[in-house]
Every structure is written in structure tokens, then in C-alpha cells.
């Protein structure tokens, strides 16, 4: 196979490349949180049902989760620059489509396409960092990357509330998607001029069939949770969920068949023999199930239950996001000395933060945004202690030759957890809100978050024992 010759990248130019790729990561991170703030306004304007509200978030995550490994492989085949540009331009175009959507169903389809293009864009970010920063500057580059991840959350919350409130040119919530268009075009133009062409990896192949089967299985499993409330929890939804479970079981058999035929399966099956890694994936799944769903429920409770305006609700999340950034910086050093115990402490802090939120919401008739923000700081700091070192901890026992595939499995598991949490806990919140009140739905959701984080803690403890015995 023909390989592109890569010119050496001087130290000045590679920092410009870093700025470009982390700008794309920042745009993706802002988009994930900006939508949460705008969701109640979107629901009113498009007359969207609870299922459609959840699907706007969940379908994006499902598309991203099932295609992110394929996106990484496409970068190997066609070069990271080519696929990065395709992803950025696709993300820009689909963001425009999201902003122009005229119905809940159309917005869901646009978000599906947006998630697919994000799966092309994001794998190239880390691939580029690995390529250009292999010397002593590597830690600095990844520190910048980590800080950008945290700041994207704060920017998303603030920008979402600001744009909805300002109602620029009468665009309302649509501006939260339109804002990606000029930024996306600027990133693509800069990448075209500055990013280096890199060698293609010979022998890399796509497992398209595996991606399609995984997507179908997840959709059958999570779809009924999304639309169950709208459909009155019809009996036929349960066989559909069972079919989703069967398809996911068949997915593993398909991957074994692809491997036996000499192909490249979507997942590296050898890592499934590592008990510590599997338990770590379990911890990641339950942690992320309580991740984006928390922000969705918190936003809905503040705006629908407490009638807090979008801008004020968005600003209430900023202390949490900043606490997350601070904890992320602290967790790296602490994890090197104390290992998994730091993650377990972070889980305990998250539970303490959820307890503080419960006290604030149920011991005060009308808790102020400041009161809620102070309680969320505890949760955010705990979340930062867990999330930052979690991937490294889960991958710590994986052999270097399988690191890329294991990283892809971790990322896929995280996004599936996010989607499952939005679908399941969102369904519980809406069901209880319609029967009683948003406050009651919030209380039950908090109890579910505590349960999920406790299960995550159990998996971390189980993983620790497996790592110690290996």
C-alpha cells in the first residue's frame, strides 16, 4: 500500500496543530453540555415529547459509541488529516441541520448524523497527539488536552444559558447549534493549512458489519426505554429489548467469526481474557450511566421544577465544572501514589454531593441556584477525581499491543453508559414527574445515581483485587 511521506514537524508548528485538534475537542465538549441547558426550551418550541427530549441526547451518544472505533480505523486507512477534516466539516454541516430542524423527529435524525461525524473527528485528536508529542513535551500536551475537556463543560453550561436567553436574531435555542458553524469552518481551514499528512497503516480493515450489528443491538435495547413513556409501556416493547440483548450476544459471536476468518474485528477479543480490564469496563459503564443523565435531570429539575431561567441554571453548573477541572489536576498525582483508592474516594464524594443536593432540594421549599451550585461543587470535585484517572486505571493491565483496541472499547463503553443513563433515568424522571412532580422525580433520580455510583465502587474494588492477584 502506498504510504504518504511525513515531513518533520518543527516544535513551533506542532503546538499550532495541538491548538487546532483540541479546539475540535472543545467544540465537541461544549456541544455535549450546551444541549442540556437548551433541552427544556427545545421541548416547548418543537412540542417534543419526553421520548424525543431524551432521544436528542441519547441517539447522538449511540451513534458516536458504535462508530468511534470505525472512525479510528478510517484514520489509519486514509490518514488522520483526511478523516479529521471530513469529521469537522461533517460535524459543522450536521450542526447547521440541527439548528434548522422543524420537528423533534427531524432534530433526532440530525443528532444521529452529528454523532456519526463526531466519531470521525474525535479519534484523530488523540492519534495526532500521540504522533506529534512522543518526547518530554508529551505530558504538557496531554495536560492541555485535559484542561480543555474540563473547561468545555463550564463553557457549554454558560454559553447554552446565554444563547437561549439572548435569543440572537430570534433564533432562540437554534443558536446553540449554529454557533458550531463558524468555529467548525475555522478549525477545518486551519487544519487544512497546518496539520501534517501522516503515513497510512498498511493492512488495516473495517468491520462494517460489526458496527451495524452493534448499532442495531443498542438501538433495540435502549430505544424502548426512550419511547416507553410515549407508548404507554406497550407489551411489545419488552420483546424488542430482549431482541436487543440477543443481537448484542450475536455481536460477540460475529466478532469471533471475523477473527477466525483472518479479518480485523471491531474489538480485540484477546483483552476479554483480562479479568481486571473487564471489571474496569463494568466500573466505567456504571460511572458513566450516572454522568450525563445527572446533568439532564438536574437541568430539567431546575428549569421545569424550580422555574429557574436557562441563563441562571447554566451558571449554576459553572462552579461544578471548575471543581471538576481542579480535581482532574489533583487526581493524576494522587492516583500514581494511591492507585484505585483515589477513584473510590471520588465515588464517596459524589455520593456526599448527591446527599447535599437531596437536603437542599427537600429541606428548603425553593432552593436558590447558589445553594444548588454549592452542593454540586462536591459532586463535581468527586466526579473529577474519578473521571480523569479512570481510563488509565482500567487500561493499566492491558498489553501495549492491544492498547488501541482496548481504548476504543473503553470509549464505546463510556458512551453506551451515558446513553443508557439518559434513556433509563430520564424515563424514570418523566414518568414520576407526570404522576407526581418534578421534585419527586428528582428525588428518585438522586437515589438511582447513588445506587449506580455504589455499584461502580464495588466494581473498582473488585478490579483492584484482580490487579493485585495478577
mmCIF file of N, CA and C in Angstrom, residues 20 23-25 27-28 31 60 83-101 107 110-122 174-191:
data_model
loop_
_atom_site.group_PDB
_atom_site.id
_atom_site.type_symbol
_atom_site.label_atom_id
_atom_site.label_comp_id
_atom_site.label_asym_id
_atom_site.label_seq_id
_atom_site.Cartn_x
_atom_site.Cartn_y
_atom_site.Cartn_z
ATOM 1 N N UNK A 20 -5.265 23.320 17.217
ATOM 2 C CA UNK A 20 -6.353 23.016 16.270
ATOM 3 C C UNK A 20 -7.153 21.801 16.723
ATOM 4 N N UNK A 23 -9.103 22.369 19.846
ATOM 5 C CA UNK A 23 -10.245 23.237 19.563
ATOM 6 C C UNK A 23 -11.429 22.394 19.081
ATOM 7 N N UNK A 24 -11.146 21.370 18.279
ATOM 8 C CA UNK A 24 -12.203 20.455 17.835
ATOM 9 C C UNK A 24 -12.764 19.674 19.024
ATOM 10 N N UNK A 25 -11.874 19.230 19.920
ATOM 11 C CA UNK A 25 -12.319 18.530 21.123
ATOM 12 C C UNK A 25 -13.169 19.459 21.993
ATOM 13 N N UNK A 27 -14.991 22.032 20.931
ATOM 14 C CA UNK A 27 -16.284 22.205 20.266
ATOM 15 C C UNK A 27 -17.199 21.020 20.562
ATOM 16 N N UNK A 28 -16.659 19.818 20.512
ATOM 17 C CA UNK A 28 -17.426 18.610 20.818
ATOM 18 C C UNK A 28 -17.901 18.625 22.272
ATOM 19 N N UNK A 31 -20.628 21.190 22.869
ATOM 20 C CA UNK A 31 -21.884 20.732 22.271
ATOM 21 C C UNK A 31 -22.605 19.737 23.183
ATOM 22 N N UNK A 60 -27.479 10.624 19.737
ATOM 23 C CA UNK A 60 -26.160 11.187 19.434
ATOM 24 C C UNK A 60 -25.065 10.321 20.050
ATOM 25 N N UNK A 83 -9.400 12.254 7.503
ATOM 26 C CA UNK A 83 -10.602 11.882 8.247
ATOM 27 C C UNK A 83 -10.968 12.964 9.259
ATOM 28 N N UNK A 84 -9.960 13.633 9.831
ATOM 29 C CA UNK A 84 -10.240 14.744 10.746
ATOM 30 C C UNK A 84 -11.001 15.850 10.009
ATOM 31 N N UNK A 85 -10.536 16.208 8.817
ATOM 32 C CA UNK A 85 -11.213 17.242 8.034
ATOM 33 C C UNK A 85 -12.636 16.816 7.674
ATOM 34 N N UNK A 86 -12.797 15.549 7.282
ATOM 35 C CA UNK A 86 -14.133 15.041 6.957
ATOM 36 C C UNK A 86 -15.044 15.112 8.182
ATOM 37 N N UNK A 87 -14.495 14.757 9.350
ATOM 38 C CA UNK A 87 -15.279 14.790 10.577
ATOM 39 C C UNK A 87 -15.675 16.206 10.972
ATOM 40 N N UNK A 88 -14.720 17.148 10.913
ATOM 41 C CA UNK A 88 -15.006 18.535 11.299
ATOM 42 C C UNK A 88 -16.054 19.151 10.369
ATOM 43 N N UNK A 89 -15.872 18.958 9.058
ATOM 44 C CA UNK A 89 -16.837 19.523 8.103
ATOM 45 C C UNK A 89 -18.200 18.852 8.244
ATOM 46 N N UNK A 90 -18.209 17.539 8.487
ATOM 47 C CA UNK A 90 -19.469 16.839 8.704
ATOM 48 C C UNK A 90 -20.160 17.298 9.976
ATOM 49 N N UNK A 91 -19.389 17.488 11.045
ATOM 50 C CA UNK A 91 -19.943 17.964 12.311
ATOM 51 C C UNK A 91 -20.517 19.371 12.140
ATOM 52 N N UNK A 92 -19.837 20.198 11.355
ATOM 53 C CA UNK A 92 -20.311 21.563 11.092
ATOM 54 C C UNK A 92 -21.627 21.542 10.319
ATOM 55 N N UNK A 93 -21.685 20.724 9.268
ATOM 56 C CA UNK A 93 -22.888 20.648 8.441
ATOM 57 C C UNK A 93 -24.073 20.092 9.231
ATOM 58 N N UNK A 94 -23.835 19.059 10.020
ATOM 59 C CA UNK A 94 -24.934 18.459 10.794
ATOM 60 C C UNK A 94 -25.367 19.366 11.942
ATOM 61 N N UNK A 95 -24.450 20.181 12.466
ATOM 62 C CA UNK A 95 -24.840 21.184 13.468
ATOM 63 C C UNK A 95 -25.808 22.194 12.854
ATOM 64 N N UNK A 96 -25.515 22.594 11.619
ATOM 65 C CA UNK A 96 -26.416 23.505 10.905
ATOM 66 C C UNK A 96 -27.792 22.859 10.728
ATOM 67 N N UNK A 97 -27.796 21.579 10.351
ATOM 68 C CA UNK A 97 -29.055 20.841 10.193
ATOM 69 C C UNK A 97 -29.829 20.810 11.515
ATOM 70 N N UNK A 98 -29.123 20.546 12.631
ATOM 71 C CA UNK A 98 -29.776 20.539 13.950
ATOM 72 C C UNK A 98 -30.469 21.873 14.212
ATOM 73 N N UNK A 99 -29.771 22.961 13.906
ATOM 74 C CA UNK A 99 -30.327 24.288 14.155
ATOM 75 C C UNK A 99 -31.513 24.616 13.271
ATOM 76 N N UNK A 100 -31.608 23.984 12.102
ATOM 77 C CA UNK A 100 -32.703 24.247 11.166
ATOM 78 C C UNK A 100 -33.872 23.285 11.340
ATOM 79 N N UNK A 101 -33.730 22.278 12.214
ATOM 80 C CA UNK A 101 -34.756 21.246 12.380
ATOM 81 C C UNK A 101 -36.099 21.862 12.759
ATOM 82 N N UNK A 107 -34.938 16.711 14.415
ATOM 83 C CA UNK A 107 -33.783 17.020 15.260
ATOM 84 C C UNK A 107 -33.078 15.743 15.698
ATOM 85 N N UNK A 110 -31.010 14.557 12.812
ATOM 86 C CA UNK A 110 -29.830 15.411 12.663
ATOM 87 C C UNK A 110 -28.790 15.099 13.729
ATOM 88 N N UNK A 111 -29.243 14.821 14.939
ATOM 89 C CA UNK A 111 -28.319 14.470 16.027
ATOM 90 C C UNK A 111 -27.659 13.117 15.781
ATOM 91 N N UNK A 112 -28.391 12.192 15.161
ATOM 92 C CA UNK A 112 -27.815 10.898 14.785
ATOM 93 C C UNK A 112 -26.650 11.116 13.827
ATOM 94 N N UNK A 113 -26.864 11.954 12.818
ATOM 95 C CA UNK A 113 -25.804 12.261 11.857
ATOM 96 C C UNK A 113 -24.657 13.013 12.521
ATOM 97 N N UNK A 114 -24.973 13.903 13.454
ATOM 98 C CA UNK A 114 -23.940 14.666 14.151
ATOM 99 C C UNK A 114 -23.054 13.741 14.990
ATOM 100 N N UNK A 115 -23.663 12.768 15.671
ATOM 101 C CA UNK A 115 -22.891 11.805 16.444
ATOM 102 C C UNK A 115 -21.976 10.975 15.569
ATOM 103 N N UNK A 116 -22.455 10.610 14.371
ATOM 104 C CA UNK A 116 -21.640 9.827 13.442
ATOM 105 C C UNK A 116 -20.430 10.619 12.970
ATOM 106 N N UNK A 117 -20.615 11.907 12.686
ATOM 107 C CA UNK A 117 -19.481 12.729 12.229
ATOM 108 C C UNK A 117 -18.500 12.995 13.376
ATOM 109 N N UNK A 118 -19.013 13.100 14.605
ATOM 110 C CA UNK A 118 -18.123 13.256 15.761
ATOM 111 C C UNK A 118 -17.225 12.029 15.906
ATOM 112 N N UNK A 119 -17.770 10.851 15.552
ATOM 113 C CA UNK A 119 -16.985 9.616 15.639
ATOM 114 C C UNK A 119 -15.862 9.576 14.612
ATOM 115 N N UNK A 120 -15.973 10.368 13.547
ATOM 116 C CA UNK A 120 -14.861 10.511 12.607
ATOM 117 C C UNK A 120 -13.822 11.491 13.141
ATOM 118 N N UNK A 121 -14.287 12.566 13.756
ATOM 119 C CA UNK A 121 -13.415 13.675 14.171
ATOM 120 C C UNK A 121 -12.581 13.340 15.410
ATOM 121 N N UNK A 122 -13.232 12.818 16.457
ATOM 122 C CA UNK A 122 -12.573 12.730 17.761
ATOM 123 C C UNK A 122 -11.411 11.745 17.848
ATOM 124 N N UNK A 174 -31.931 27.545 18.698
ATOM 125 C CA UNK A 174 -31.225 27.107 17.486
ATOM 126 C C UNK A 174 -29.779 27.604 17.448
ATOM 127 N N UNK A 175 -29.532 28.738 18.113
ATOM 128 C CA UNK A 175 -28.177 29.303 18.109
ATOM 129 C C UNK A 175 -27.173 28.398 18.824
ATOM 130 N N UNK A 176 -27.640 27.497 19.708
ATOM 131 C CA UNK A 176 -26.689 26.601 20.392
ATOM 132 C C UNK A 176 -26.072 25.621 19.402
ATOM 133 N N UNK A 177 -26.748 25.388 18.278
ATOM 134 C CA UNK A 177 -26.183 24.552 17.215
ATOM 135 C C UNK A 177 -25.488 25.406 16.152
ATOM 136 N N UNK A 178 -26.090 26.553 15.837
ATOM 137 C CA UNK A 178 -25.488 27.430 14.822
ATOM 138 C C UNK A 178 -24.088 27.894 15.225
ATOM 139 N N UNK A 179 -23.820 28.007 16.529
ATOM 140 C CA UNK A 179 -22.519 28.506 16.982
ATOM 141 C C UNK A 179 -21.377 27.601 16.530
ATOM 142 N N UNK A 180 -21.678 26.312 16.271
ATOM 143 C CA UNK A 180 -20.637 25.391 15.804
ATOM 144 C C UNK A 180 -20.188 25.687 14.373
ATOM 145 N N UNK A 181 -21.045 26.357 13.592
ATOM 146 C CA UNK A 181 -20.752 26.526 12.164
ATOM 147 C C UNK A 181 -19.517 27.394 11.913
ATOM 148 N N UNK A 182 -19.451 28.630 12.429
ATOM 149 C CA UNK A 182 -18.228 29.416 12.176
ATOM 150 C C UNK A 182 -16.985 28.794 12.809
ATOM 151 N N UNK A 183 -17.148 28.217 14.015
ATOM 152 C CA UNK A 183 -15.992 27.594 14.667
ATOM 153 C C UNK A 183 -15.518 26.380 13.887
ATOM 154 N N UNK A 184 -16.461 25.575 13.419
ATOM 155 C CA UNK A 184 -16.097 24.386 12.650
ATOM 156 C C UNK A 184 -15.383 24.734 11.357
ATOM 157 N N UNK A 185 -15.867 25.753 10.652
ATOM 158 C CA UNK A 185 -15.224 26.174 9.406
ATOM 159 C C UNK A 185 -13.822 26.713 9.668
ATOM 160 N N UNK A 186 -13.661 27.459 10.766
ATOM 161 C CA UNK A 186 -12.333 27.999 11.111
ATOM 162 C C UNK A 186 -11.360 26.871 11.446
ATOM 163 N N UNK A 187 -11.827 25.882 12.198
ATOM 164 C CA UNK A 187 -10.969 24.739 12.558
ATOM 165 C C UNK A 187 -10.566 23.971 11.302
ATOM 166 N N UNK A 188 -11.533 23.739 10.394
ATOM 167 C CA UNK A 188 -11.235 22.997 9.166
ATOM 168 C C UNK A 188 -10.218 23.746 8.307
ATOM 169 N N UNK A 189 -10.373 25.077 8.188
ATOM 170 C CA UNK A 189 -9.436 25.871 7.382
ATOM 171 C C UNK A 189 -8.033 25.823 7.979
ATOM 172 N N UNK A 190 -7.944 25.941 9.301
ATOM 173 C CA UNK A 190 -6.635 25.896 9.961
ATOM 174 C C UNK A 190 -6.000 24.513 9.823
ATOM 175 N N UNK A 191 -6.816 23.468 9.964
ATOM 176 C CA UNK A 191 -6.295 22.103 9.846
ATOM 177 C C UNK A 191 -5.779 21.834 8.434
#
